[in-house]
The first five atom37 places (N, CA, C, CB, O) and aatype in JSON, in Angstrom:
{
  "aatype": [20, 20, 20, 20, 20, 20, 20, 20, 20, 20, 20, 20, 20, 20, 20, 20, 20, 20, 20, 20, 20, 20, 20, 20, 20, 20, 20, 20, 20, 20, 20, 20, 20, 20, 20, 20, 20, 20, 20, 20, 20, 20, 20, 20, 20, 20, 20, 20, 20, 20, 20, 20, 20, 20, 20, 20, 20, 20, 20, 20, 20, 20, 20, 20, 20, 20, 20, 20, 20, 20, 20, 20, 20, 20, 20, 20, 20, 20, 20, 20, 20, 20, 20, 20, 20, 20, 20, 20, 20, 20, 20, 20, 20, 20, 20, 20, 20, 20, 20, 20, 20, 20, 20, 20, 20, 20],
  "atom_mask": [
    [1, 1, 1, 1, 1],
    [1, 1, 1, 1, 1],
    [1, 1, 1, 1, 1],
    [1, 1, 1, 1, 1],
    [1, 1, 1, 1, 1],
    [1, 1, 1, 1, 1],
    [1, 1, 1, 1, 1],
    [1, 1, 1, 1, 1],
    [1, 1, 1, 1, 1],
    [1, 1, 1, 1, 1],
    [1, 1, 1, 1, 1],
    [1, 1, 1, 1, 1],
    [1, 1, 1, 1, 1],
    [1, 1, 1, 1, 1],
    [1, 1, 1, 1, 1],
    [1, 1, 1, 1, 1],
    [1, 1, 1, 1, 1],
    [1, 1, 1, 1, 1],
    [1, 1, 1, 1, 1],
    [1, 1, 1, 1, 1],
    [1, 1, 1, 1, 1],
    [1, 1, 1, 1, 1],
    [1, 1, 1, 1, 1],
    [1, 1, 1, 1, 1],
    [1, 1, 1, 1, 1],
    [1, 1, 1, 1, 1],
    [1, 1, 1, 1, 1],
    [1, 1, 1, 1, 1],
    [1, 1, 1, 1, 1],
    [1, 1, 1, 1, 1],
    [1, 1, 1, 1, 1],
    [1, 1, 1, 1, 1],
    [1, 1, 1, 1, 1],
    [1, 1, 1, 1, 1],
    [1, 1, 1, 1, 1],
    [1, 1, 1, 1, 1],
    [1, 1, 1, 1, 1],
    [1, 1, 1, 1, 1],
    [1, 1, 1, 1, 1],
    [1, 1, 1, 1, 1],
    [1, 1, 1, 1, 1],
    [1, 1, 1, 1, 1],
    [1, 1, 1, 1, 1],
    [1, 1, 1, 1, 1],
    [1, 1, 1, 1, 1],
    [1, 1, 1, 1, 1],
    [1, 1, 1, 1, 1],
    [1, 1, 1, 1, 1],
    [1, 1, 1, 1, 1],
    [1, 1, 1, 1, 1],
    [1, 1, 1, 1, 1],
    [1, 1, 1, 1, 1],
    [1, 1, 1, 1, 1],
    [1, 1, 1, 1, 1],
    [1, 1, 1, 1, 1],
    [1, 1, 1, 1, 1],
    [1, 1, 1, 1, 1],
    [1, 1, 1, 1, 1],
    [1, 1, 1, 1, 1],
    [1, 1, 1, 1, 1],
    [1, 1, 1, 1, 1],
    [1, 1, 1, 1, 1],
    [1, 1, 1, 1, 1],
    [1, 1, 1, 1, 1],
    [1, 1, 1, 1, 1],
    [1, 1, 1, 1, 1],
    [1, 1, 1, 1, 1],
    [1, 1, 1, 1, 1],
    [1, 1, 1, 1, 1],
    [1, 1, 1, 1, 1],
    [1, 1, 1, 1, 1],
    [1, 1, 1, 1, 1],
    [1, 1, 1, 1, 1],
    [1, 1, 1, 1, 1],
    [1, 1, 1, 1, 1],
    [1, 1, 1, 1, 1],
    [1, 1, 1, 1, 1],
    [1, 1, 1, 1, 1],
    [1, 1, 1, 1, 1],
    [1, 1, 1, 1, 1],
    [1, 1, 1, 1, 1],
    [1, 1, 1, 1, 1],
    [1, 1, 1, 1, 1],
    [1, 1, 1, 1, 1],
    [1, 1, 1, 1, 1],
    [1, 1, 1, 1, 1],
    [1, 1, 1, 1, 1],
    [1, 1, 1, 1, 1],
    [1, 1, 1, 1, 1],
    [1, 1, 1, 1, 1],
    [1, 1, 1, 1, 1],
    [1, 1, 1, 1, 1],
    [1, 1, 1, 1, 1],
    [1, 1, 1, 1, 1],
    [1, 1, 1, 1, 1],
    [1, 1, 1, 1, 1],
    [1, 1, 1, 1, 1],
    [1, 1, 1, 1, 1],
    [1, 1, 1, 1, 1],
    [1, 1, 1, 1, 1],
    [1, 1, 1, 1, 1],
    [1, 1, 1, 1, 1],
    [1, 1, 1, 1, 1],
    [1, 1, 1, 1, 1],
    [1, 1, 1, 1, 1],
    [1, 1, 1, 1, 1]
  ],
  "atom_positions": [
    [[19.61, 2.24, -3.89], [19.48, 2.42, -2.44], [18.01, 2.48, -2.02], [20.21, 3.7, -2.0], [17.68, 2.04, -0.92]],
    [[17.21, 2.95, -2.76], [15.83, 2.96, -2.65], [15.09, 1.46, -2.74], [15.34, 3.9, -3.76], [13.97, 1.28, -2.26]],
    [[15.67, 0.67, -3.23], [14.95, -0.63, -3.22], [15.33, -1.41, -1.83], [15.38, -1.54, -4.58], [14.55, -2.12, -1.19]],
    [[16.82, -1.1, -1.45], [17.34, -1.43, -0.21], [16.61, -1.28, 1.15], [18.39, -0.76, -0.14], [16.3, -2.16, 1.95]],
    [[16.39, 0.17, 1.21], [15.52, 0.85, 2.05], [14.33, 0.58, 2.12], [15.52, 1.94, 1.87], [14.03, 0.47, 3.31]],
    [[12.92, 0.32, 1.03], [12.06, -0.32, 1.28], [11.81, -1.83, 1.11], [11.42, 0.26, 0.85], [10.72, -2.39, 1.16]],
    [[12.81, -2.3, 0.93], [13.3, -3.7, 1.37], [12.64, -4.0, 2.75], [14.98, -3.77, 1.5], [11.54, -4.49, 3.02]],
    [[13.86, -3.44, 3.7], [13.48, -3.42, 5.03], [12.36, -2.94, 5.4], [14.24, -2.88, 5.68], [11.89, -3.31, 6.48]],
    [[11.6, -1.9, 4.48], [10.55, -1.24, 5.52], [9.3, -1.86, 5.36], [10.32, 0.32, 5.36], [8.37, -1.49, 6.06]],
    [[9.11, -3.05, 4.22], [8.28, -3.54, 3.65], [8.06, -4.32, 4.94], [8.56, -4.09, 2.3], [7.04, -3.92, 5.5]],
    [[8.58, -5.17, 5.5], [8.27, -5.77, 7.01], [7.36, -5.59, 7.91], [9.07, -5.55, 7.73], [6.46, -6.27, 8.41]],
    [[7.88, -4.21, 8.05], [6.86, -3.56, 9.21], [5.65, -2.82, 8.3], [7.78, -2.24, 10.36], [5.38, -1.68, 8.67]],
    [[4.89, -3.35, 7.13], [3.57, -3.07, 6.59], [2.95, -4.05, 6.62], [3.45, -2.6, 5.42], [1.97, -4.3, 5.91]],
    [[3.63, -5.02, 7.75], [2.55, -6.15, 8.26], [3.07, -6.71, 8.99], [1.97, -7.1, 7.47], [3.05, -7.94, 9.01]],
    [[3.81, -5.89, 9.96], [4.34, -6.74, 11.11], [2.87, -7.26, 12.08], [5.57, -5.64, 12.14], [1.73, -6.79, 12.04]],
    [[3.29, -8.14, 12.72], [2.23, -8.67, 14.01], [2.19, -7.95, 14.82], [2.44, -9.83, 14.75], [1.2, -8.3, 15.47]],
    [[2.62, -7.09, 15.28], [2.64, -6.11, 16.47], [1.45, -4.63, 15.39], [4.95, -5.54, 17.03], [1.81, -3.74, 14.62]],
    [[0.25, -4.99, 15.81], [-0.44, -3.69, 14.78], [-0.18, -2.33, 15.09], [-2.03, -3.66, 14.77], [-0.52, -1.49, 14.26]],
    [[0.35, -1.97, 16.1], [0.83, -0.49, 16.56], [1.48, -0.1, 15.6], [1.69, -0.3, 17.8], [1.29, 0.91, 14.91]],
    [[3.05, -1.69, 15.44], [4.18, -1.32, 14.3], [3.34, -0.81, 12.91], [5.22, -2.86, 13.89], [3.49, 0.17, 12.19]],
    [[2.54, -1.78, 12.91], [2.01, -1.86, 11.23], [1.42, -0.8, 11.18], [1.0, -3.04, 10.64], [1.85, -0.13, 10.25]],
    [[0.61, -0.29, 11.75], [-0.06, 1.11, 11.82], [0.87, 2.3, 11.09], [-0.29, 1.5, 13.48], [1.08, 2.86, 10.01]],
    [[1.23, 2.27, 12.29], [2.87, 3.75, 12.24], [3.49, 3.25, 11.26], [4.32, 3.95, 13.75], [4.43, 4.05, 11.17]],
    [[3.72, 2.12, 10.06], [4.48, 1.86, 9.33], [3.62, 2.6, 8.18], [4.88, 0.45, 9.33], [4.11, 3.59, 7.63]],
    [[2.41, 2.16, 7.84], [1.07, 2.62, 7.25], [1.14, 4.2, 7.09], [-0.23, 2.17, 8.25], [1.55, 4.86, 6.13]],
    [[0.74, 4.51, 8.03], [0.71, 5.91, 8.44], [2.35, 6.47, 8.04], [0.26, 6.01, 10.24], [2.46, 7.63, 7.65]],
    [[3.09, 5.96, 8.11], [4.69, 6.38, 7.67], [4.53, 6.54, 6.15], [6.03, 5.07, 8.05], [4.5, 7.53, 5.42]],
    [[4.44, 5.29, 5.92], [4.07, 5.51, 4.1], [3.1, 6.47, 3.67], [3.42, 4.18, 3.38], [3.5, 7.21, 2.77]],
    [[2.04, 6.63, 4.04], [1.08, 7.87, 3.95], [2.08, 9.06, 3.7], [0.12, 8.12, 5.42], [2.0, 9.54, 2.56]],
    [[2.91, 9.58, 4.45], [3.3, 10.99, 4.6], [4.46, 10.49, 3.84], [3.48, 11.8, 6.16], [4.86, 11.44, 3.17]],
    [[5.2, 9.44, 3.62], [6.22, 9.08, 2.09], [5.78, 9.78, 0.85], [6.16, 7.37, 1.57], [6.07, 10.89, 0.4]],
    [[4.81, 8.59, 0.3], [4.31, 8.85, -1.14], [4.09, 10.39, -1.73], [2.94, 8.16, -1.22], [4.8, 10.79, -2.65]],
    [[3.2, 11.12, -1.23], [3.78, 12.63, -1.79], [4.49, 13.46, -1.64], [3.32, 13.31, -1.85], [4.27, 14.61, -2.03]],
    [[5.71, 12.99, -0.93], [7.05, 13.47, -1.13], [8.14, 12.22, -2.24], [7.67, 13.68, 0.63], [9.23, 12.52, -2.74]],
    [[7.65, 11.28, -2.33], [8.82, 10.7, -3.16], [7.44, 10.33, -4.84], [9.84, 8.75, -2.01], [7.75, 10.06, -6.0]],
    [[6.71, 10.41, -4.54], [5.42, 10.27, -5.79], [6.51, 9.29, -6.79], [4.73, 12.27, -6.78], [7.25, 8.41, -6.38]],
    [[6.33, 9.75, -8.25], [7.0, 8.53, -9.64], [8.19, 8.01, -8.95], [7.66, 9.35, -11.44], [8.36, 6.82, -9.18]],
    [[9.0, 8.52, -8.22], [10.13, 7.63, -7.68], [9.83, 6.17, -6.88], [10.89, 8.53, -6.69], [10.62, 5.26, -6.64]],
    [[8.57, 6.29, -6.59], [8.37, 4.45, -6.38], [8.43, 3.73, -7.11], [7.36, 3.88, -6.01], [8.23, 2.53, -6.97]],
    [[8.84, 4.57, -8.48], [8.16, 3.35, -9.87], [8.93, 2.12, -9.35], [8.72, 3.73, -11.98], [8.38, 1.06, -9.62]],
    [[10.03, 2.03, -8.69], [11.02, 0.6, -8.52], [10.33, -0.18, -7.44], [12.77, 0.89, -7.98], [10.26, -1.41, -7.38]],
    [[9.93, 0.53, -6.77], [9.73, -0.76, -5.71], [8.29, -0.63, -5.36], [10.73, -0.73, -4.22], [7.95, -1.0, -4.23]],
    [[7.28, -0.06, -6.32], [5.43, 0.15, -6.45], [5.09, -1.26, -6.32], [4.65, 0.87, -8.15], [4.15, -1.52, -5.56]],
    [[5.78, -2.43, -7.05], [5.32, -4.13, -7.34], [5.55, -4.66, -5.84], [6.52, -5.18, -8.69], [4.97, -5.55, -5.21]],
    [[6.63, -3.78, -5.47], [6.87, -4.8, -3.74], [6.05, -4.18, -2.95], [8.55, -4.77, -2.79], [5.47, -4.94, -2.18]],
    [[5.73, -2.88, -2.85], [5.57, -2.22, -1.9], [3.75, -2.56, -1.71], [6.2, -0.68, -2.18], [3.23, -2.85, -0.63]],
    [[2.94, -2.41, -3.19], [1.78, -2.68, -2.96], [1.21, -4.07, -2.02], [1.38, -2.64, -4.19], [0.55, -4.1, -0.98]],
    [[1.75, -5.17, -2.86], [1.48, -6.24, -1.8], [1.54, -6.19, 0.18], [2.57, -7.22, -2.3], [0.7, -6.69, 0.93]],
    [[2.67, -5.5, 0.55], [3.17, -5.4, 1.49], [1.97, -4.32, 2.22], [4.66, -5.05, 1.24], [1.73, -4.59, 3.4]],
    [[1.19, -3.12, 1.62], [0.39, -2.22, 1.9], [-1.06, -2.64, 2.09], [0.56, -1.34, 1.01], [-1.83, -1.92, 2.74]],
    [[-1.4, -3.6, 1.63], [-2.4, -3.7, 0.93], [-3.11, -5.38, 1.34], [-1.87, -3.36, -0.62], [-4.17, -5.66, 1.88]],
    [[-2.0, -6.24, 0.81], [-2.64, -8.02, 1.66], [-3.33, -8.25, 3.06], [-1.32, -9.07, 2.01], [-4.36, -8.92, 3.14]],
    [[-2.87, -7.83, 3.87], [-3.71, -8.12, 5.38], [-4.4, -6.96, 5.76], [-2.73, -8.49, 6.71], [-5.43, -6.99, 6.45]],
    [[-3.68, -5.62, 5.19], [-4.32, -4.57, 6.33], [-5.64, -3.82, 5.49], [-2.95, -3.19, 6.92], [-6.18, -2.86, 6.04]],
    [[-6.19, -4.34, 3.97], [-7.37, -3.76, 3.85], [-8.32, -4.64, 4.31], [-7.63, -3.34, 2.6], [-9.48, -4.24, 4.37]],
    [[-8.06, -5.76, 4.66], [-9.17, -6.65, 5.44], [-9.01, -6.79, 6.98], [-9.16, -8.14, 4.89], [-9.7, -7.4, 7.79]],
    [[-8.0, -6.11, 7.11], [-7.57, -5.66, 8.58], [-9.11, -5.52, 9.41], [-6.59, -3.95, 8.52], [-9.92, -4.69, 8.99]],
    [[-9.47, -6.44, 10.69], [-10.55, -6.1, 11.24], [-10.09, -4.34, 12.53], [-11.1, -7.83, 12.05], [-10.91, -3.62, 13.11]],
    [[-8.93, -4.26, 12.53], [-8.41, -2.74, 13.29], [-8.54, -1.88, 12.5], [-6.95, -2.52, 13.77], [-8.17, -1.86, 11.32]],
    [[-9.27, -0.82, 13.3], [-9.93, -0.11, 11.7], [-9.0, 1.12, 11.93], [-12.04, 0.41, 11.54], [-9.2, 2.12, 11.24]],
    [[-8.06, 1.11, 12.81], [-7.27, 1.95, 12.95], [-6.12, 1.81, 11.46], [-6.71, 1.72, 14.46], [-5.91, 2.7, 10.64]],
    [[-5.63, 0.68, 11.46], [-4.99, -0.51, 10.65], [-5.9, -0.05, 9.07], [-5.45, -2.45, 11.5], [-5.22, 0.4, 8.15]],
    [[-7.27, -0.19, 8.91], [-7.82, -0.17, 7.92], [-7.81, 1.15, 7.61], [-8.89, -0.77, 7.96], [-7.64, 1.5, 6.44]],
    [[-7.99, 2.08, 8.65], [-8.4, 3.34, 7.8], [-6.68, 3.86, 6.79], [-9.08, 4.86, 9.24], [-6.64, 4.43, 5.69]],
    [[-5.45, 3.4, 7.67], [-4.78, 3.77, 7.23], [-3.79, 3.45, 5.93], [-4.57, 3.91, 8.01], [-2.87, 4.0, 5.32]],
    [[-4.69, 1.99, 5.86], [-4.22, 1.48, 4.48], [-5.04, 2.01, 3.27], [-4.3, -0.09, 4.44], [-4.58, 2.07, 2.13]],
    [[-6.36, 2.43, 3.65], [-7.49, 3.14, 2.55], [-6.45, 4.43, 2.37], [-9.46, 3.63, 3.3], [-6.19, 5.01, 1.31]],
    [[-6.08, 4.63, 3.32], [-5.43, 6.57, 2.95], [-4.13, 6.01, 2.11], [-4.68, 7.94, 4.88], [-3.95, 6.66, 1.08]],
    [[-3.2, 4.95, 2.31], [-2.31, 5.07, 1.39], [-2.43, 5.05, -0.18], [-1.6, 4.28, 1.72], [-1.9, 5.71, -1.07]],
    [[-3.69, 3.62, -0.18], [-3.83, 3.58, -1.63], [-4.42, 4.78, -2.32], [-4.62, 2.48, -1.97], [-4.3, 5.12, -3.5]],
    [[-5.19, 5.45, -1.18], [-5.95, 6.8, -2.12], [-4.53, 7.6, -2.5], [-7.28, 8.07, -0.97], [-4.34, 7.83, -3.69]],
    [[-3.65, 7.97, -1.63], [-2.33, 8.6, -1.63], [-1.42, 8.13, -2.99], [-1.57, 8.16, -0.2], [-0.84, 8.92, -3.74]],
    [[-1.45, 6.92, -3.09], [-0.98, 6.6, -4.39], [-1.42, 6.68, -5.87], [-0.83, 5.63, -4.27], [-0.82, 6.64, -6.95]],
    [[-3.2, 6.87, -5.34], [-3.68, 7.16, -6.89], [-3.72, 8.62, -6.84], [-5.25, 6.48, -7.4], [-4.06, 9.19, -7.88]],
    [[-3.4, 9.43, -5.65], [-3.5, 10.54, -5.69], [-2.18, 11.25, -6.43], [-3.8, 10.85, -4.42], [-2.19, 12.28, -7.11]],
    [[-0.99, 10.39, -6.09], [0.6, 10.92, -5.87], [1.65, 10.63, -7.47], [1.39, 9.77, -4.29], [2.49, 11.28, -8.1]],
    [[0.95, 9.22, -7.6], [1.41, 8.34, -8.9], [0.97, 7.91, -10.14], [1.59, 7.4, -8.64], [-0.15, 7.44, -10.32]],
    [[1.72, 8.05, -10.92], [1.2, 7.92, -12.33], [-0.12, 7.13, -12.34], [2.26, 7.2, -13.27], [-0.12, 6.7, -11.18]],
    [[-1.2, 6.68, -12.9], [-1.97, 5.8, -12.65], [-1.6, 4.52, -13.35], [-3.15, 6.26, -12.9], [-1.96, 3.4, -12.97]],
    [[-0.73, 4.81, -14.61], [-0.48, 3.69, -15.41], [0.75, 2.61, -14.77], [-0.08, 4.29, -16.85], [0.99, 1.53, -15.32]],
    [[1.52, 3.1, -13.47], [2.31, 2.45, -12.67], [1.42, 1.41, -11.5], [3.21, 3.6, -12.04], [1.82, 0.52, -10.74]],
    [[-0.05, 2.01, -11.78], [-0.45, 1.44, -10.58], [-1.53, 0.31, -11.09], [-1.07, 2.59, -9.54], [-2.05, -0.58, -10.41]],
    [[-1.69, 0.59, -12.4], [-2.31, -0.46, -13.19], [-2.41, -2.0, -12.59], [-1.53, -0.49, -14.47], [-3.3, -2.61, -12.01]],
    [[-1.31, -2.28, -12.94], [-0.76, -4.0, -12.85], [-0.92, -4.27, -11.78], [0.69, -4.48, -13.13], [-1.26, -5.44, -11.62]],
    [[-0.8, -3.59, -10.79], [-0.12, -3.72, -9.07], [-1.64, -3.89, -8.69], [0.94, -2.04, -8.12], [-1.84, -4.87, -7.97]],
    [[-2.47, -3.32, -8.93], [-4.0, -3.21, -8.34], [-4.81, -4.15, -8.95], [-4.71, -1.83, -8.57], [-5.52, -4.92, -8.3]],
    [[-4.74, -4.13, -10.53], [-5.35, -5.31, -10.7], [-5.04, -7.18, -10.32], [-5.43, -5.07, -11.88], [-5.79, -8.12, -10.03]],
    [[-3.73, -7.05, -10.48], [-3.21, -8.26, -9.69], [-3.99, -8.85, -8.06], [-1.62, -7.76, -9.39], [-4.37, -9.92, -7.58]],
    [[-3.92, -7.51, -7.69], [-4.62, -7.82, -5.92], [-5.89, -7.95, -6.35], [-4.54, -6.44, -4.5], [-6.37, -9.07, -6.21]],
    [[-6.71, -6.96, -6.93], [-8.05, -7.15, -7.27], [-8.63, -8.88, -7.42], [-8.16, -6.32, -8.68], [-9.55, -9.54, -6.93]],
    [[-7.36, -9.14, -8.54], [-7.92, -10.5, -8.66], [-7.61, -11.56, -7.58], [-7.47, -11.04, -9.89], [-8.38, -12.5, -7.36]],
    [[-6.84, -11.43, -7.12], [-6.31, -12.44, -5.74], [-7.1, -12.27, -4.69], [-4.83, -12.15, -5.1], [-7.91, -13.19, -4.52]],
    [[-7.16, -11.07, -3.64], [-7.84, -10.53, -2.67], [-8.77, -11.51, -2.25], [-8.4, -9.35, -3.03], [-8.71, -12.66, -2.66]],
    [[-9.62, -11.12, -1.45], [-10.96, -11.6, -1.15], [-11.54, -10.65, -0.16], [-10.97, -13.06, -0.62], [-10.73, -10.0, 0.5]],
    [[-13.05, -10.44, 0.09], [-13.43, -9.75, 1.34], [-13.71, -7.93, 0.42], [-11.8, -9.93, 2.84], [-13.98, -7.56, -0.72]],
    [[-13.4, -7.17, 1.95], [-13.59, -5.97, 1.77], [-12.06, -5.46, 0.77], [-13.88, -5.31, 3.32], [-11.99, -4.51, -0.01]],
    [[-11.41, -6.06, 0.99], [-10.14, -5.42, 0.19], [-10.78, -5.82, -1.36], [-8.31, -6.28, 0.63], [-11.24, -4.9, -2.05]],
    [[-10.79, -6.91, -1.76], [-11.31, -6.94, -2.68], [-12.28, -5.82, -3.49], [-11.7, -7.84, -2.41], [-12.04, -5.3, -4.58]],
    [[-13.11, -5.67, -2.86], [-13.81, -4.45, -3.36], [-13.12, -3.47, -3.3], [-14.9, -4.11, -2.8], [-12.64, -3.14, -4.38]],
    [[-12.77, -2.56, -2.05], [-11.98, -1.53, -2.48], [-10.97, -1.7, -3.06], [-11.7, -0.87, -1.73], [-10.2, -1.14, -2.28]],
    [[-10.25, -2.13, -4.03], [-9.19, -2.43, -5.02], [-9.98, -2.48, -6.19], [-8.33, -3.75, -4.79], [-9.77, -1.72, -7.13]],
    [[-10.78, -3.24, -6.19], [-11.89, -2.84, -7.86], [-12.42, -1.72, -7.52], [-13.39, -3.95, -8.4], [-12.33, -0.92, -8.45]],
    [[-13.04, -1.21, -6.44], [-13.33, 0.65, -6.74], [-12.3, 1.25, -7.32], [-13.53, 1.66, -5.38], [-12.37, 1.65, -8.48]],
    [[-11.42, 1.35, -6.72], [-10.08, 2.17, -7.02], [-9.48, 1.62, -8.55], [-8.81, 1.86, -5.66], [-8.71, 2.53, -8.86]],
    [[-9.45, 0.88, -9.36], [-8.98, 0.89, -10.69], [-10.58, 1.05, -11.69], [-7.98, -0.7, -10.96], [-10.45, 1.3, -12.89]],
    [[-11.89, 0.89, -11.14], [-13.05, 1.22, -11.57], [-13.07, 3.13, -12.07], [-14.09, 0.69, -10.27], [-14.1, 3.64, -12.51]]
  ]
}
């Protein structure tokens, strides 16, 4: 049921409407340290979805709140779950996300 659920919610972590994406952002923020190792299932979907548009996000409303999730996740989650998921983007990325994704597994 948990993969179901952020199925759908994965959407709105980059909907076009940035208000949505924001409050979706900011939703996940106050998630992760209440559900912490229980993302292990859906950490591979969920990062992409957190992380592709909105750390190069020029709304820094948008940006600040994708910096707080990933800190939230290295704060909340195993680090060895977050391994793969970060270096993957690291290498894809480009821009400012890029860097902050190699800080954060640095």
């Amino acid at each position: 049921i948990l993969f179901q659920i952020f199925d759908a919610f994965k959407s709105r972590l980059h909907d076009s409407n940035s208000k949505v994406n924001q409050v979706a952002l900011e939703t996940m923020h106050k998630m992760i340290p209440l559900l912490k190792d229980n993302l292990s299932p859906v950490i591979n979907m969920l990062i992409p979805a957190m992380v592709d548009n909105n750390l190069n996000s020029k709304n820094p409303g948008i940006y600040a709140a994708a910096t707080n999730v990933v800190q939230a996740l290295c704060q909340h989650l195993d680090n060895s779950l977050l391994l793969q998921p970060f270096c993957t983007k690291a290498q894809f990325l480009n821009g400012k996300a890029k860097q902050d994704m190699t800080e954060k597994l640095a």
